[in-house]
PDB file of C-alpha atoms in Angstrom:
ATOM      1  CA  MET A 194      98.462  74.951 133.540  1.00  0.00           C
ATOM      2  CA  LYS A 195     101.057  75.797 130.873  1.00  0.00           C
ATOM      3  CA  THR A 196      98.350  76.306 128.227  1.00  0.00           C
ATOM      4  CA  HIS A 197      96.611  78.831 130.453  1.00  0.00           C
ATOM      5  CA  SER A 198      99.803  80.853 131.023  1.00  0.00           C
ATOM      6  CA  ILE A 199     100.636  80.850 127.272  1.00  0.00           C
ATOM      7  CA  ASN A 200      97.120  82.107 126.454  1.00  0.00           C
ATOM      8  CA  THR A 201      97.517  84.835 129.065  1.00  0.00           C
ATOM      9  CA  TYR A 202     100.620  86.143 127.277  1.00  0.00           C
ATOM     10  CA  LEU A 203      99.292  85.716 123.742  1.00  0.00           C
ATOM     11  CA  LEU A 204      95.978  87.507 124.277  1.00  0.00           C
ATOM     12  CA  PRO A 205      97.437  91.031 124.748  1.00  0.00           C
ATOM     13  CA  ILE A 206      99.707  90.530 121.727  1.00  0.00           C
ATOM     14  CA  LEU A 207      96.745  89.492 119.548  1.00  0.00           C
ATOM     15  CA  ILE A 208      94.703  92.489 120.704  1.00  0.00           C
ATOM     16  CA  ILE A 209      97.562  94.881 119.851  1.00  0.00           C
ATOM     17  CA  LEU A 210      97.971  93.316 116.394  1.00  0.00           C
ATOM     18  CA  ILE A 211      94.244  93.593 115.656  1.00  0.00           C
ATOM     19  CA  LEU A 212      94.063  97.215 116.798  1.00  0.00           C
ATOM     20  CA  SER A 213      97.163  98.226 114.850  1.00  0.00           C
ATOM     21  CA  SER A 214      95.828  96.631 111.655  1.00  0.00           C
ATOM     22  CA  CYS A 215      92.674  98.782 111.781  1.00  0.00           C
ATOM     23  CA  SER A 216      93.519 102.294 110.685  1.00  0.00           C
ATOM     24  CA  SER A 217      91.652 104.907 112.657  1.00  0.00           C
ATOM     25  CA  ILE A 218      89.548 107.812 111.469  1.00  0.00           C
ATOM     26  CA  GLU A 219      90.455 111.219 112.880  1.00  0.00           C
ATOM     27  CA  ILE A 220      87.930 114.092 112.875  1.00  0.00           C
ATOM     28  CA  PHE A 221      88.964 117.765 112.888  1.00  0.00           C
ATOM     29  CA  LYS A 222      86.647 120.764 113.327  1.00  0.00           C
ATOM     30  CA  GLU A 223      87.655 124.020 111.610  1.00  0.00           C
ATOM     31  CA  ASN A 224      86.423 127.312 110.140  1.00  0.00           C
ATOM     32  CA  THR A 225      83.564 128.141 112.486  1.00  0.00           C
ATOM     33  CA  GLU A 226      82.200 131.567 111.450  1.00  0.00           C
ATOM     34  CA  VAL A 227      78.756 131.598 113.091  1.00  0.00           C
ATOM     35  CA  PRO A 228      77.217 129.518 115.887  1.00  0.00           C
ATOM     36  CA  ILE A 229      74.678 126.796 115.134  1.00  0.00           C
ATOM     37  CA  ARG A 230      71.152 128.191 114.941  1.00  0.00           C
ATOM     38  CA  SER A 231      69.022 125.175 115.725  1.00  0.00           C
ATOM     39  CA  PRO A 232      66.934 123.460 114.719  1.00  0.00           C
ATOM     40  CA  TYR A 233      67.636 123.138 110.997  1.00  0.00           C
ATOM     41  CA  LYS A 234      64.665 121.633 109.196  1.00  0.00           C
ATOM     42  CA  SER A 235      65.812 121.588 105.569  1.00  0.00           C
ATOM     43  CA  PHE A 236      69.053 121.184 103.642  1.00  0.00           C
ATOM     44  CA  VAL A 237      70.588 121.020 100.180  1.00  0.00           C
ATOM     45  CA  ILE A 238      73.794 119.429  98.888  1.00  0.00           C
ATOM     46  CA  ILE A 239      75.547 121.851  96.533  1.00  0.00           C
ATOM     47  CA  ASN A 240      77.562 119.114  94.815  1.00  0.00           C
ATOM     48  CA  LYS A 241      74.373 117.362  93.758  1.00  0.00           C
ATOM     49  CA  GLU A 242      72.706 120.508  92.431  1.00  0.00           C
ATOM     50  CA  VAL A 243      75.605 121.928  90.408  1.00  0.00           C
ATOM     51  CA  GLY A 244      77.221 118.632  89.362  1.00  0.00           C
ATOM     52  CA  MET A 245      80.419 119.293  91.323  1.00  0.00           C
ATOM     53  CA  ARG A 246      82.392 116.125  92.006  1.00  0.00           C
ATOM     54  CA  GLY A 247      84.183 115.899  95.360  1.00  0.00           C
ATOM     55  CA  PHE A 248      86.062 112.640  94.717  1.00  0.00           C
ATOM     56  CA  SER A 249      88.135 111.345  91.816  1.00  0.00           C
ATOM     57  CA  SER A 250      85.906 108.263  91.597  1.00  0.00           C
ATOM     58  CA  GLN A 251      82.402 109.023  90.336  1.00  0.00           C
ATOM     59  CA  PHE A 252      81.106 105.893  92.106  1.00  0.00           C
ATOM     60  CA  ILE A 253      82.445 107.003  95.514  1.00  0.00           C
ATOM     61  CA  ASP A 254      81.233 110.544  94.878  1.00  0.00           C
ATOM     62  CA  GLN A 255      77.658 109.341  94.269  1.00  0.00           C
ATOM     63  CA  GLN A 256      77.821 107.077  97.327  1.00  0.00           C
ATOM     64  CA  VAL A 257      78.857 110.006  99.527  1.00  0.00           C
ATOM     65  CA  GLN A 258      76.028 112.157  98.120  1.00  0.00           C
ATOM     66  CA  ILE A 259      73.438 109.454  98.786  1.00  0.00           C
ATOM     67  CA  HIS A 260      74.907 108.727 102.207  1.00  0.00           C
ATOM     68  CA  LEU A 261      74.792 112.375 103.293  1.00  0.00           C
ATOM     69  CA  GLN A 262      71.219 112.823 102.086  1.00  0.00           C
ATOM     70  CA  GLU A 263      69.886 109.605 103.629  1.00  0.00           C
ATOM     71  CA  ALA A 264      71.595 110.227 106.979  1.00  0.00           C
ATOM     72  CA  LEU A 265      70.184 113.747 107.316  1.00  0.00           C
ATOM     73  CA  GLU A 266      66.707 112.700 106.140  1.00  0.00           C
ATOM     74  CA  ALA A 267      66.777 109.899 108.714  1.00  0.00           C
ATOM     75  CA  LYS A 268      67.222 112.617 111.354  1.00  0.00           C
ATOM     76  CA  GLY A 269      64.104 114.423 110.127  1.00  0.00           C
ATOM     77  CA  LEU A 270      65.632 117.058 107.841  1.00  0.00           C
ATOM     78  CA  VAL A 271      63.961 117.609 104.465  1.00  0.00           C
ATOM     79  CA  TYR A 272      65.863 117.984 101.192  1.00  0.00           C
ATOM     80  CA  ASP A 273      64.866 121.379  99.761  1.00  0.00           C
ATOM     81  CA  LYS A 274      66.434 122.806  96.582  1.00  0.00           C
ATOM     82  CA  THR A 275      64.690 126.171  96.729  1.00  0.00           C
ATOM     83  CA  GLU A 276      64.826 127.420 100.336  1.00  0.00           C
ATOM     84  CA  PRO A 277      67.157 125.246 102.424  1.00  0.00           C
ATOM     85  CA  GLU A 278      68.192 126.358 105.895  1.00  0.00           C
ATOM     86  CA  LEU A 279      71.395 124.319 105.752  1.00  0.00           C
ATOM     87  CA  VAL A 280      73.770 124.126 102.785  1.00  0.00           C
ATOM     88  CA  ILE A 281      76.247 121.253 102.522  1.00  0.00           C
ATOM     89  CA  ARG A 282      79.317 121.124 100.330  1.00  0.00           C
ATOM     90  CA  TYR A 283      81.877 118.323 100.303  1.00  0.00           C
ATOM     91  CA  THR A 284      85.253 117.668  98.750  1.00  0.00           C
ATOM     92  CA  SER A 285      88.267 115.443  99.300  1.00  0.00           C
ATOM     93  CA  ASN A 286      92.046 115.230  99.256  1.00  0.00           C
ATOM     94  CA  GLU A 287      93.308 111.884  97.998  1.00  0.00           C
ATOM     95  CA  ASP A 288      97.056 111.622  98.463  1.00  0.00           C
ATOM     96  CA  GLN A 289      99.082 108.582  97.345  1.00  0.00           C
ATOM     97  CA  ARG A 290     101.912 107.831  99.769  1.00  0.00           C
ATOM     98  CA  LYS A 291     104.595 105.251 100.514  1.00  0.00           C
ATOM     99  CA  ARG A 292     105.624 103.798 103.844  1.00  0.00           C
ATOM    100  CA  GLU A 293     108.944 102.115 104.482  1.00  0.00           C
ATOM    101  CA  SER A 294     109.087  99.489 107.190  1.00  0.00           C
ATOM    102  CA  THR A 295     112.152  97.770 108.593  1.00  0.00           C
ATOM    103  CA  GLN A 296     112.048  94.379 110.232  1.00  0.00           C
ATOM    104  CA  ASN A 297     114.851  92.630 112.049  1.00  0.00           C
ATOM    105  CA  TYR A 298     115.193  88.973 111.281  1.00  0.00           C
ATOM    106  CA  ASN A 299     117.190  86.474 113.320  1.00  0.00           C
ATOM    107  CA  PRO A 300     117.335  82.899 112.002  1.00  0.00           C
ATOM    108  CA  TYR A 301     118.379  81.615 115.410  1.00  0.00           C
ATOM    109  CA  PRO A 302     116.374  81.477 118.630  1.00  0.00           C
ATOM    110  CA  TYR A 303     117.146  83.925 121.397  1.00  0.00           C
ATOM    111  CA  TRP A 304     118.196  81.201 123.813  1.00  0.00           C
ATOM    112  CA  GLY A 305     117.947  82.624 127.281  1.00  0.00           C
ATOM    113  CA  TYR A 306     117.399  86.160 125.986  1.00  0.00           C
ATOM    114  CA  ARG A 307     113.798  86.482 127.164  1.00  0.00           C
ATOM    115  CA  VAL A 308     113.147  83.293 129.105  1.00  0.00           C
ATOM    116  CA  TRP A 309     116.250  82.922 131.249  1.00  0.00           C
ATOM    117  CA  ASP A 310     117.867  86.208 132.205  1.00  0.00           C
ATOM    118  CA  PRO A 311     121.232  84.749 133.324  1.00  0.00           C
ATOM    119  CA  TRP A 312     122.365  84.459 129.648  1.00  0.00           C
ATOM    120  CA  MET A 313     122.463  88.063 128.608  1.00  0.00           C
ATOM    121  CA  TYR A 314     124.949  87.357 125.827  1.00  0.00           C
ATOM    122  CA  ASN A 315     123.577  85.720 122.718  1.00  0.00           C
ATOM    123  CA  PRO A 316     126.279  84.568 120.247  1.00  0.00           C
ATOM    124  CA  TYR A 317     123.720  84.689 117.413  1.00  0.00           C
ATOM    125  CA  TYR A 318     122.587  88.256 118.098  1.00  0.00           C
ATOM    126  CA  ASN A 319     125.079  89.761 115.652  1.00  0.00           C
ATOM    127  CA  ASN A 320     123.834  87.460 112.890  1.00  0.00           C
ATOM    128  CA  ARG A 321     120.577  89.359 112.587  1.00  0.00           C
ATOM    129  CA  SER A 322     119.640  90.646 109.190  1.00  0.00           C
ATOM    130  CA  THR A 323     117.387  93.573 108.405  1.00  0.00           C
ATOM    131  CA  ASN A 324     114.593  93.365 105.855  1.00  0.00           C
ATOM    132  CA  SER A 325     113.077  96.593 104.601  1.00  0.00           C
ATOM    133  CA  SER A 326     109.965  96.872 102.495  1.00  0.00           C
ATOM    134  CA  THR A 327     107.868  99.620 100.979  1.00  0.00           C
ATOM    135  CA  SER A 328     104.080  99.621 101.009  1.00  0.00           C
ATOM    136  CA  ASN A 329     101.724 101.963  99.190  1.00  0.00           C
ATOM    137  CA  TYR A 330      98.729 103.551 100.843  1.00  0.00           C
ATOM    138  CA  GLU A 331      96.417 106.479 100.269  1.00  0.00           C
ATOM    139  CA  LEU A 332      95.748 109.224 102.790  1.00  0.00           C
ATOM    140  CA  VAL A 333      92.144 110.308 102.239  1.00  0.00           C
ATOM    141  CA  GLN A 334      90.583 113.452 103.659  1.00  0.00           C
ATOM    142  CA  VAL A 335      86.803 113.824 103.491  1.00  0.00           C
ATOM    143  CA  ILE A 336      85.951 117.509 103.949  1.00  0.00           C
ATOM    144  CA  VAL A 337      82.378 118.665 104.570  1.00  0.00           C
ATOM    145  CA  ASP A 338      81.295 122.310 104.888  1.00  0.00           C
ATOM    146  CA  PHE A 339      78.074 122.996 106.801  1.00  0.00           C
ATOM    147  CA  ILE A 340      76.823 126.458 105.838  1.00  0.00           C
ATOM    148  CA  ASP A 341      74.021 128.522 107.362  1.00  0.00           C
ATOM    149  CA  GLN A 342      72.051 129.672 104.304  1.00  0.00           C
ATOM    150  CA  LYS A 343      70.509 132.703 106.013  1.00  0.00           C
ATOM    151  CA  GLU A 344      73.848 134.051 107.266  1.00  0.00           C
ATOM    152  CA  ASP A 345      75.764 132.704 104.239  1.00  0.00           C
ATOM    153  CA  LYS A 346      78.576 131.742 106.629  1.00  0.00           C
ATOM    154  CA  LEU A 347      80.223 128.528 107.754  1.00  0.00           C
ATOM    155  CA  LEU A 348      78.787 126.795 110.783  1.00  0.00           C
ATOM    156  CA  MET A 349      81.829 124.541 110.605  1.00  0.00           C
ATOM    157  CA  THR A 350      84.128 122.592 108.334  1.00  0.00           C
ATOM    158  CA  LEU A 351      84.631 119.003 109.398  1.00  0.00           C
ATOM    159  CA  THR A 352      87.539 116.993 108.033  1.00  0.00           C
ATOM    160  CA  GLY A 353      87.794 113.233 108.422  1.00  0.00           C
ATOM    161  CA  VAL A 354      91.209 111.687 107.790  1.00  0.00           C
ATOM    162  CA  THR A 355      91.839 107.996 107.190  1.00  0.00           C
ATOM    163  CA  GLU A 356      94.318 105.687 105.480  1.00  0.00           C
ATOM    164  CA  VAL A 357      93.291 103.362 102.671  1.00  0.00           C
ATOM    165  CA  SER A 358      95.447 100.362 101.828  1.00  0.00           C
ATOM    166  CA  SER A 359      93.569  99.201  98.707  1.00  0.00           C
ATOM    167  CA  GLN A 360      90.994 100.454  96.225  1.00  0.00           C
ATOM    168  CA  LYS A 361      88.629  97.673  97.375  1.00  0.00           C
ATOM    169  CA  SER A 362      88.507  99.074 100.899  1.00  0.00           C
ATOM    170  CA  LYS A 363      88.416 102.747  99.849  1.00  0.00           C
ATOM    171  CA  SER A 364      84.655 103.015  99.384  1.00  0.00           C
ATOM    172  CA  LYS A 365      83.922 101.496 102.814  1.00  0.00           C
ATOM    173  CA  LYS A 366      86.497 103.678 104.564  1.00  0.00           C
ATOM    174  CA  VAL A 367      85.173 106.855 102.892  1.00  0.00           C
ATOM    175  CA  LEU A 368      81.583 106.025 103.909  1.00  0.00           C
ATOM    176  CA  LYS A 369      82.651 105.241 107.488  1.00  0.00           C
ATOM    177  CA  THR A 370      84.431 108.591 107.587  1.00  0.00           C
ATOM    178  CA  THR A 371      81.332 110.325 106.171  1.00  0.00           C
ATOM    179  CA  ASP A 372      79.204 108.666 108.892  1.00  0.00           C
ATOM    180  CA  LYS A 373      81.532 109.977 111.591  1.00  0.00           C
ATOM    181  CA  LEU A 374      81.371 113.500 110.159  1.00  0.00           C
ATOM    182  CA  ILE A 375      77.563 113.475 110.034  1.00  0.00           C
ATOM    183  CA  ASN A 376      77.334 112.092 113.578  1.00  0.00           C
ATOM    184  CA  TYR A 377      79.741 114.770 114.808  1.00  0.00           C
ATOM    185  CA  PHE A 378      77.611 117.521 113.249  1.00  0.00           C
ATOM    186  CA  LEU A 379      74.344 116.076 114.592  1.00  0.00           C
ATOM    187  CA  VAL A 380      75.817 115.836 118.111  1.00  0.00           C
ATOM    188  CA  GLU A 381      76.806 119.507 117.846  1.00  0.00           C
ATOM    189  CA  ILE A 382      73.198 120.374 116.921  1.00  0.00           C
ATOM    190  CA  GLU A 383      71.829 118.286 119.828  1.00  0.00           C
ATOM    191  CA  ASN A 384      74.233 119.962 122.271  1.00  0.00           C
ATOM    192  CA  THR A 385      73.066 123.378 121.062  1.00  0.00           C
ATOM    193  CA  GLN A 386      69.426 122.422 121.621  1.00  0.00           C
ATOM    194  CA  LYS A 387      70.197 121.415 125.227  1.00  0.00           C
ATOM    195  CA  LEU A 388      71.595 124.869 126.049  1.00  0.00           C
TER     196      LEU A 388
END
């Protein structure tokens, strides 16, 4: 009986910890100059054609290029250097940042503080110490312009923002963000076709 009640209280705490440890990816739509003229059958990636790097890491830059091309080809679009209907350009902002966190530490148990309400006063409460630490992270913005070649105007600029805690995880987070941007754009095209 006691084990069941402990598990009931621990489960929500574990879920909150897991969710807070996963940094989210936010998507922002900007700079719409012309409406989507669907369907688009062909595309080109400017960065690939002119050798313009969008990321500081050449490895990540090439991964993003390949990822964009494969995702759009999987949806039936054809890569066309000469007469594309859709022009894609990407870039990034990679901003190193620091985060300070403060944690209260009490070497003594909170006797009665949470379990038995009658003891509101805890003689050890004033013996708490505060530990502060600084952690480094990188705020990465993946920015993709979708341009109508015929109009030579922006269909939209999509920006994906995420936090990266280490260089090992950066590539995966950038590709996940790129996936979300592509999916967002493809949903916009599908919604236009339904109208």
